XYZ file of C-alpha atoms in Angstrom:
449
model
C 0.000 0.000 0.000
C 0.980 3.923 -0.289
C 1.522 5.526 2.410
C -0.456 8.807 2.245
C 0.568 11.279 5.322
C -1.574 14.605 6.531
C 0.376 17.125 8.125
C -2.506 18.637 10.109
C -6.128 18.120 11.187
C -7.846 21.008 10.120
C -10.195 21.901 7.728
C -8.086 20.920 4.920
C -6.550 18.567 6.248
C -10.067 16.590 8.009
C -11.821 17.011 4.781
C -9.127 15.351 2.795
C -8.668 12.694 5.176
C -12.360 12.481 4.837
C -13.143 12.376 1.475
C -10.121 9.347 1.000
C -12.167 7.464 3.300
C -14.951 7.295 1.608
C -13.273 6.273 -1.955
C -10.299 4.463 -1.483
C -10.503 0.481 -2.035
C -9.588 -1.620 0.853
C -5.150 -2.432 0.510
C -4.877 0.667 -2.251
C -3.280 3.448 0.092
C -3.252 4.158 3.911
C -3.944 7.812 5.302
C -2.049 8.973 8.604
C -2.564 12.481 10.056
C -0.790 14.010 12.400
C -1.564 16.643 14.084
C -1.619 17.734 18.325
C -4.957 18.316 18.677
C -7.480 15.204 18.553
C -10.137 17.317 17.134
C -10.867 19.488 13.766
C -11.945 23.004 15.337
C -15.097 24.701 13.446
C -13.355 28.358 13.676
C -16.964 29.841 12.449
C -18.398 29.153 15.758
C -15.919 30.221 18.030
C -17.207 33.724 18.413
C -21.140 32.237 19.698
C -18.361 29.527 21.793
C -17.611 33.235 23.488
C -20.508 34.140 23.618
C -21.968 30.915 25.432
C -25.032 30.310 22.151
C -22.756 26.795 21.508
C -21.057 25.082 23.968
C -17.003 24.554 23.277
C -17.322 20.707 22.387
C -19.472 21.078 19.611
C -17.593 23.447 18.056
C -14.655 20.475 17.690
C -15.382 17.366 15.442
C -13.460 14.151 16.771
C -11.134 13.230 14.493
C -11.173 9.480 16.210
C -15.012 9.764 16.118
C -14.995 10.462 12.119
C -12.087 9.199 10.585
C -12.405 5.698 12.097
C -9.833 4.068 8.677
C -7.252 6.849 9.163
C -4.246 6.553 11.886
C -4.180 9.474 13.580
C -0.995 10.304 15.065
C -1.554 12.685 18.440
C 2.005 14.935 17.550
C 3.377 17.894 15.999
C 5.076 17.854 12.474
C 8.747 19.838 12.897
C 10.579 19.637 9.594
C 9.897 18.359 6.319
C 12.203 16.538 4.413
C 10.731 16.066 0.817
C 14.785 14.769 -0.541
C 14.106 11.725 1.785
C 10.401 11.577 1.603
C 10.188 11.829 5.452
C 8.822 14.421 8.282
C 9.952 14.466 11.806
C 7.448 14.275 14.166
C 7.499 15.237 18.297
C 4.849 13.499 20.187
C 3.138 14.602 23.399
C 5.531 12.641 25.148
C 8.420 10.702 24.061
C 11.377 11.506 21.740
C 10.743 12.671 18.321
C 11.036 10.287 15.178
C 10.441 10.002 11.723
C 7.995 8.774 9.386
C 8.030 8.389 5.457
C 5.478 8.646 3.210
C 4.724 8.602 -0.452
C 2.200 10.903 -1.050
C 2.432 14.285 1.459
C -0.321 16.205 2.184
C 0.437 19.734 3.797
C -2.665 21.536 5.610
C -0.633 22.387 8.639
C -2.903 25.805 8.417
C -1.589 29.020 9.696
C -0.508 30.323 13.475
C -1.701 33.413 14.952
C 0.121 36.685 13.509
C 1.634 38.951 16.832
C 4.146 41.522 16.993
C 6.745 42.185 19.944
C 4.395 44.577 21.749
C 5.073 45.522 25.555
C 2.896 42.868 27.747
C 0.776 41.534 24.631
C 2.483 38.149 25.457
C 1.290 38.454 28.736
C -2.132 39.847 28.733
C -3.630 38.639 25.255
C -6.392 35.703 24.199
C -5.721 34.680 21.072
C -8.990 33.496 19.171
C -7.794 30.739 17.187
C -8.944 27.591 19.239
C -11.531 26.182 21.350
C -9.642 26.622 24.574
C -9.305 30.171 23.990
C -12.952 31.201 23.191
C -13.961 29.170 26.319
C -11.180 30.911 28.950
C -12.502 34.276 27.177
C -15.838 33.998 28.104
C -14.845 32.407 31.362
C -12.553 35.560 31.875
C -15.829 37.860 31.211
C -18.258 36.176 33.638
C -15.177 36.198 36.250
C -14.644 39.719 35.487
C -18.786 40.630 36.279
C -18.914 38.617 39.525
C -15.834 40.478 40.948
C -16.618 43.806 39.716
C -20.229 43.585 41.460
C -18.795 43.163 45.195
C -16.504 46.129 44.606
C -17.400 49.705 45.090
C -17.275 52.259 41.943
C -13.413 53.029 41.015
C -10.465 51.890 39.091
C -10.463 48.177 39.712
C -13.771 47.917 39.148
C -13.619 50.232 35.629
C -10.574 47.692 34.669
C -12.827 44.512 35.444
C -15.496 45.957 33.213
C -13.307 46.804 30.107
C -13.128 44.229 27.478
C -10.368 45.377 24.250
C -10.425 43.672 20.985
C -7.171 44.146 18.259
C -8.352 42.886 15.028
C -11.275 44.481 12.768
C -11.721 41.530 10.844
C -14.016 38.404 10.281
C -12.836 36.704 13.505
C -12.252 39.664 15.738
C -15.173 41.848 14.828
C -17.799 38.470 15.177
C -16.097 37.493 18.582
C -16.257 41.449 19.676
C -20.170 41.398 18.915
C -21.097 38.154 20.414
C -18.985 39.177 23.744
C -20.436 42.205 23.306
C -24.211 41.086 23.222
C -23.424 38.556 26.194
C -21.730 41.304 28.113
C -25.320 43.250 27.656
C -27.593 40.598 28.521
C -25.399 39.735 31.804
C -26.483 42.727 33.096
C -29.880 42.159 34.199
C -28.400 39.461 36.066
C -26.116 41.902 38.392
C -28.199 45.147 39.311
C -24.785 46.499 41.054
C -23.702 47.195 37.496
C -24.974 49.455 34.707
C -24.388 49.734 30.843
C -22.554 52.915 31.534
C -20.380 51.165 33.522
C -18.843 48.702 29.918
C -16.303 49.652 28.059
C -15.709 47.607 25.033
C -12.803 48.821 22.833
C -11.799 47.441 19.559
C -8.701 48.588 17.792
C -7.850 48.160 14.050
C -4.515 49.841 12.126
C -6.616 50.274 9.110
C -8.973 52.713 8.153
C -12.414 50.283 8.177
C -13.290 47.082 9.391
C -14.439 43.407 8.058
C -12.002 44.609 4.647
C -14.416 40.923 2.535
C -17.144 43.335 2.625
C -17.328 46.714 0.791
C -16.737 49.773 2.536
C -20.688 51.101 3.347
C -21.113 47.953 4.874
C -18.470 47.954 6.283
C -18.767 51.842 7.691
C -22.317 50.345 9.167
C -21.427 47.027 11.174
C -19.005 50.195 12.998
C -22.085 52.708 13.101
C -24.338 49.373 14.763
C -21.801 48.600 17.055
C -21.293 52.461 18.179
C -24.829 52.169 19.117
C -24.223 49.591 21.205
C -22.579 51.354 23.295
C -18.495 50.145 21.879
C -15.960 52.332 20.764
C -13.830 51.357 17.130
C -10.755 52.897 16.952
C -9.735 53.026 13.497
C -6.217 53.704 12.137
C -5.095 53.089 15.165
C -2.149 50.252 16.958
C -1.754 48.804 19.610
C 1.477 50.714 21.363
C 1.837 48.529 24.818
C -0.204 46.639 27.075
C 1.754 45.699 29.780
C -0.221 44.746 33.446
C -3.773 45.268 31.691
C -2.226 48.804 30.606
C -3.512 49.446 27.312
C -1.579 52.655 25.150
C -2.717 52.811 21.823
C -1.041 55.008 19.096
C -3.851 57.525 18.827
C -2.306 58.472 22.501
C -5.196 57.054 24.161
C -4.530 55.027 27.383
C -6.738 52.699 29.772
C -6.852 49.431 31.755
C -8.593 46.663 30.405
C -9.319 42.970 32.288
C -9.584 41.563 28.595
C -7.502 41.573 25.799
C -7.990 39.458 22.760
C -5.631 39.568 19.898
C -7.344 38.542 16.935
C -5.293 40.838 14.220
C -4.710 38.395 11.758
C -2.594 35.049 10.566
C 0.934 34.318 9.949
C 2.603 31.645 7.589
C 3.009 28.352 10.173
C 6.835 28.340 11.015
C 7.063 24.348 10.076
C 6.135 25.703 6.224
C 8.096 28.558 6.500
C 11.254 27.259 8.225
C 11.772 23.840 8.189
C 10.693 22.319 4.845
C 12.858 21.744 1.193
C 9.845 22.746 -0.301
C 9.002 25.632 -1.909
C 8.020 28.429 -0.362
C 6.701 32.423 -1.583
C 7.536 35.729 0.058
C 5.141 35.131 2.757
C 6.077 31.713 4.112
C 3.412 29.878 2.047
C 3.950 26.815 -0.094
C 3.912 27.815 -3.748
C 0.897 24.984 -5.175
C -0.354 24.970 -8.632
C -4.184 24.895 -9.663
C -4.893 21.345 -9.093
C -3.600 21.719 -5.490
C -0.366 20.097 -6.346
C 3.189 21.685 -4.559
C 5.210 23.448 -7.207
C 4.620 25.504 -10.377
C 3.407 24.241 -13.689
C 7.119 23.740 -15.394
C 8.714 22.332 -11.948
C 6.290 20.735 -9.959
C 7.008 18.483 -7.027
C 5.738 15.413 -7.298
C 3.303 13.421 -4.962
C 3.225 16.663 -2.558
C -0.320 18.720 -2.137
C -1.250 21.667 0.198
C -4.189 23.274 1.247
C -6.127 25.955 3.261
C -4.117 28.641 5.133
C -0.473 27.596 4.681
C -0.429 27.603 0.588
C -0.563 29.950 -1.740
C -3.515 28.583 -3.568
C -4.259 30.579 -7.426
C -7.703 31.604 -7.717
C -9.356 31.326 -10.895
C -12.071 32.464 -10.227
C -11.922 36.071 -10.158
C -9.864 35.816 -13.477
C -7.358 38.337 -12.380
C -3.355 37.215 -13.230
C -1.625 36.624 -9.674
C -5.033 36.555 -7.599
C -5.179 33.818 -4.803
C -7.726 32.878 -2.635
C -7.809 34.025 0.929
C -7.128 32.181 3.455
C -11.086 31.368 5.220
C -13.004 28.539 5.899
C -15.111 28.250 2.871
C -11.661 27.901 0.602
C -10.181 25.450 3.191
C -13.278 23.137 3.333
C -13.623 23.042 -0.562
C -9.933 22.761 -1.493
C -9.811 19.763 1.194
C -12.414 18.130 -0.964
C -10.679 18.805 -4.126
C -7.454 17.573 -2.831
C -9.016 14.019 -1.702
C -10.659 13.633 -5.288
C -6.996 14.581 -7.056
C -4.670 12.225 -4.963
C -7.729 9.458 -5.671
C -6.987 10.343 -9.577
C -2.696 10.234 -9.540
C -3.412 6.806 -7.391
C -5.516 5.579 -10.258
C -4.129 7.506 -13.605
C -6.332 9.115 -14.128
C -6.545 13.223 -14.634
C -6.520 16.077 -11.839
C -8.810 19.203 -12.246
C -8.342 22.485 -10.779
C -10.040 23.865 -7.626
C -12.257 26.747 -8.568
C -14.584 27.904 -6.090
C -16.982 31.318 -6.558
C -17.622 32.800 -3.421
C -21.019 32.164 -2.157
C -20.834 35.894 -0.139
C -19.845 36.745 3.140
C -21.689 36.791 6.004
C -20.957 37.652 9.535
C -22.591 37.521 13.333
C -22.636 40.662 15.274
C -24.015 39.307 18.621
C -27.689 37.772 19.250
C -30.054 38.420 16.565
C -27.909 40.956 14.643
C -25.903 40.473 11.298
C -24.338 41.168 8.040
C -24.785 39.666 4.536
C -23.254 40.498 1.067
C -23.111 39.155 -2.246
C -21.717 41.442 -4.474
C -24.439 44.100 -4.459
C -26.758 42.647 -2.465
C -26.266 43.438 1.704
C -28.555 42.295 4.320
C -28.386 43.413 7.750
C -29.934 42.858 10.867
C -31.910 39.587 12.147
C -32.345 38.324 8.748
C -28.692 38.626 7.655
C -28.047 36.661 11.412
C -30.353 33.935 10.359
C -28.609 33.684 7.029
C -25.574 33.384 9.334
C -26.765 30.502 11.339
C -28.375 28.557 8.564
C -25.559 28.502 6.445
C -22.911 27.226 9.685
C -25.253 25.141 10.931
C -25.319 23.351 7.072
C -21.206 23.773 6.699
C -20.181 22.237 10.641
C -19.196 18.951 9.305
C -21.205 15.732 10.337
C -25.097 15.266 10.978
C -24.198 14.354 14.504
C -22.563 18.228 15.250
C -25.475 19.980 13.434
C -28.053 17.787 15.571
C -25.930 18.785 18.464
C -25.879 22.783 17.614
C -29.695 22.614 17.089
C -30.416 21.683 20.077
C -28.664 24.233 22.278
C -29.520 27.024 19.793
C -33.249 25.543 20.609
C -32.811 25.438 24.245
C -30.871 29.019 24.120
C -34.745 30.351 22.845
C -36.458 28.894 25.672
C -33.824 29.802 28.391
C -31.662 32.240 27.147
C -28.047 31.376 27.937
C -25.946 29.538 30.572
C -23.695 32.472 32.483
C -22.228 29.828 34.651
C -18.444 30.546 34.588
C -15.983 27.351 34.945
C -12.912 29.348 35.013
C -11.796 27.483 37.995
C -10.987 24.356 35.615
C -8.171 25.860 34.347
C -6.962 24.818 37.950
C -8.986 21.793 38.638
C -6.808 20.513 41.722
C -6.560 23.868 43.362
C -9.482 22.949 46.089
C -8.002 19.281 46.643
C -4.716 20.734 47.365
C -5.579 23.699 49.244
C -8.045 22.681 51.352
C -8.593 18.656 50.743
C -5.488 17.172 51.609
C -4.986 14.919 54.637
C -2.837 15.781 57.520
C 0.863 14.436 56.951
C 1.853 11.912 59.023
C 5.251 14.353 60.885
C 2.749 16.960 61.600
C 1.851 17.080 65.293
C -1.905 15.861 66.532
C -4.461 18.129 67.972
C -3.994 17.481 71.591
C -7.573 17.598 73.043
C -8.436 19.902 76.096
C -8.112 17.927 79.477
């Protein structure tokens, strides 16, 4: 058999692993993936993950649960070696080692983009993975039951300041859902009042959500003005440091919440520690049909997909134009991939991925959206419906969308849970502080005579 190896679980990466499932005969190739986390994340519901409308685990698809012919490999990928047709891989435990392959499939996606800002390493919530949109919102309820036993004054100004860097997709969704859960928690604490919330969010350009056109784009900041946030627009984040926040406007405050959401950076395994080749910006150069290389020097039986290659996009028949790197690309190229790599196993001819966008749409917190498809923009509860319908059909697996109905359904009769598990972060701290059993050189209680 071949020996067909994913590096990465993602999108991509699940989708091709996926789709080879389905169509490969039994002894004609086996799939690996490796990858650290045992789950595919569904990035698109993060932001409602924040904002408590889906809880974390169904926002993760179980790559054991779902890709029950593929061995999955619980590690990190840390160097490529194409020349040998081997990758190095460092488990959770253990020494690293190698594994070779014949066919390589690259969808190790992208990292989270930062810069070396005063305290951001510190402070910041990235908004990239499951565990991060669950300690934000965990961070948040915190934040509201301490600020409501303190009296009016700095701390409890700090506790009640929530800053967002990043003005697109993933920032500006996460900002509105925290946003609309930071509004309906107040009816639950009468101590505080709306005046009270400061909600920030900083972006170094001159407009937000840049996939949508600029009146749109100049309303989602207009509807989230109203709400009572403030957008800072051409404006950076200058330091940060002990909740500290200086932005480059001159502006200062303290804020008990920073997330960093200001974009993605080339994944350091593509961009440093691979023989393949690479572009400008870290990303594998790949051809039409998905394949690694160009047209007059590809590399043979090597693929990439979603956020760490450079992918040409034909269908906005502009020279040079690539598609970007979201979720609706990722998922569709994965698919591609799987059907190509089924055609070079059986001689058969690739095709090239062409995908026309089906629009963008966005959340903006309960009940309150954006839409657009070239001309046409929806906004409000109908463009958040749109929103919902079209995630709830894209989360892969009938078992997650059954799973997502049902809270969304119980959310309408109940509203949402504002129960805050931050203490799990630390799940022994009450056994060792307070359960553990007098050691035996410590002296007995002598009782009274």
């Amino acid at each position: 058999m071949r020996e067909i190896l994913i590096v990465g679980g993602g999108y991509a990466g699940f989708y091709t692993a996926w789709g080879l499932e389905k169509k490969l005969r039994r002894g004609e190739a086996r799939v690996t993936v490796v990858d650290p986390r045992p789950y595919m994340t569904y990035q698109p519901f993060l932001p409602e993950v924040v904002a408590g409308s889906i809880e974390a685990r169904h926002a993760a698809v179980s790559l054991r649960r779902h890709l029950r012919r593929t061995r999955l490999i619980a590690g990190t990928v840390t160097d490529i070696r194409n020349a040998d047709h081997t990758v190095t891989v460092r488990p959770a435990s253990g020494p690293d080692y190698r594994l070779t392959y014949d066919i390589l499939v690259v969808t190790a996606g992208a990292v989270t983009r930062t810069f070396p800002i005063p305290g951001l390493s510190d402070e910041a919530f990235g908004l990239k993975h499951v565990e991060e949109a669950v300690a934000i919102r965990d961070r948040l309820l915190t934040s509201f039951d301490r600020a409501a036993s303190l009296p009016r004054g700095p701390e409890r100004r700090k506790l009640l300041t929530v800053t967002f860097v990043g003005g697109g997709f993933s920032g500006v969704e996460g900002f509105g859902e925290l946003l609309s859960l930071a509004t309906a928690l107040l009816k639950h604490y009468p101590e505080l009042t709306p005046e009270e919330l400061r909600f920030h969010l900083v972006e170094a350009r001159g407009r937000i959500l840049p996939e949508v056109g600029d009146r749109p784009g100049a309303w989602v900041v207009r509807a989230l003005e109203k709400r009572g946030a403030q957008v800072h627009l051409n404006t950076q984040l200058v330091s940060a440091e002990h909740g500290h926040v200086v932005l480059s406007s001159g502006e200062e405050f303290d804020t008990g919440l920073l997330v960093w959401a200001a974009g993605n950076a080339s994944n350091p395994i593509v961009h440093n520690h691979t023989d393949l080749p690479v572009d400008e910006r870290g990303l594998l150069i790949v051809r039409a049909d998905l394949g690694v290389g160009t047209e007059t020097d590809p590399v043979e039986d090597v693929w990439a997909a979603g956020d760490d290659a450079s992918v040409p996009d034909l269908a906005v028949r502009r020279p040079g134009a690539h598609t970007v790197p979201n979720a609706q690309h990722a998922v569709r190229q994965g698919k591609r991939l799987a059907k190509n790599v089924l055609a070079t196993l059986r001689g058969r001819v690739t095709e090239n991925y062409v995908h026309h966008s089906l629009g963008v749409v966005a959340t903006l917190g309960l009940g309150r959206g954006i839409f657009q498809y070239r001309r046409l923009v929806v906004k409000g509860f109908l463009a958040w419906l749109m929103h919902r319908g079209y995630h709830v059909l894209a989360v892969p697996t009938w078992e997650r969308k059954v799973r997502v109905l049902a809270v969304w359904a119980t959310a309408v009769l109940y509203g949402r849970d504002v129960v805050s598990l931050a203490s799990v972060q630390q799940p022994r701290e009450a056994f060792v502080s307070h359960g553990n059993p007098r050691r035996s050189d410590q002296p007995a209680d002598v009782p009274a005579q």
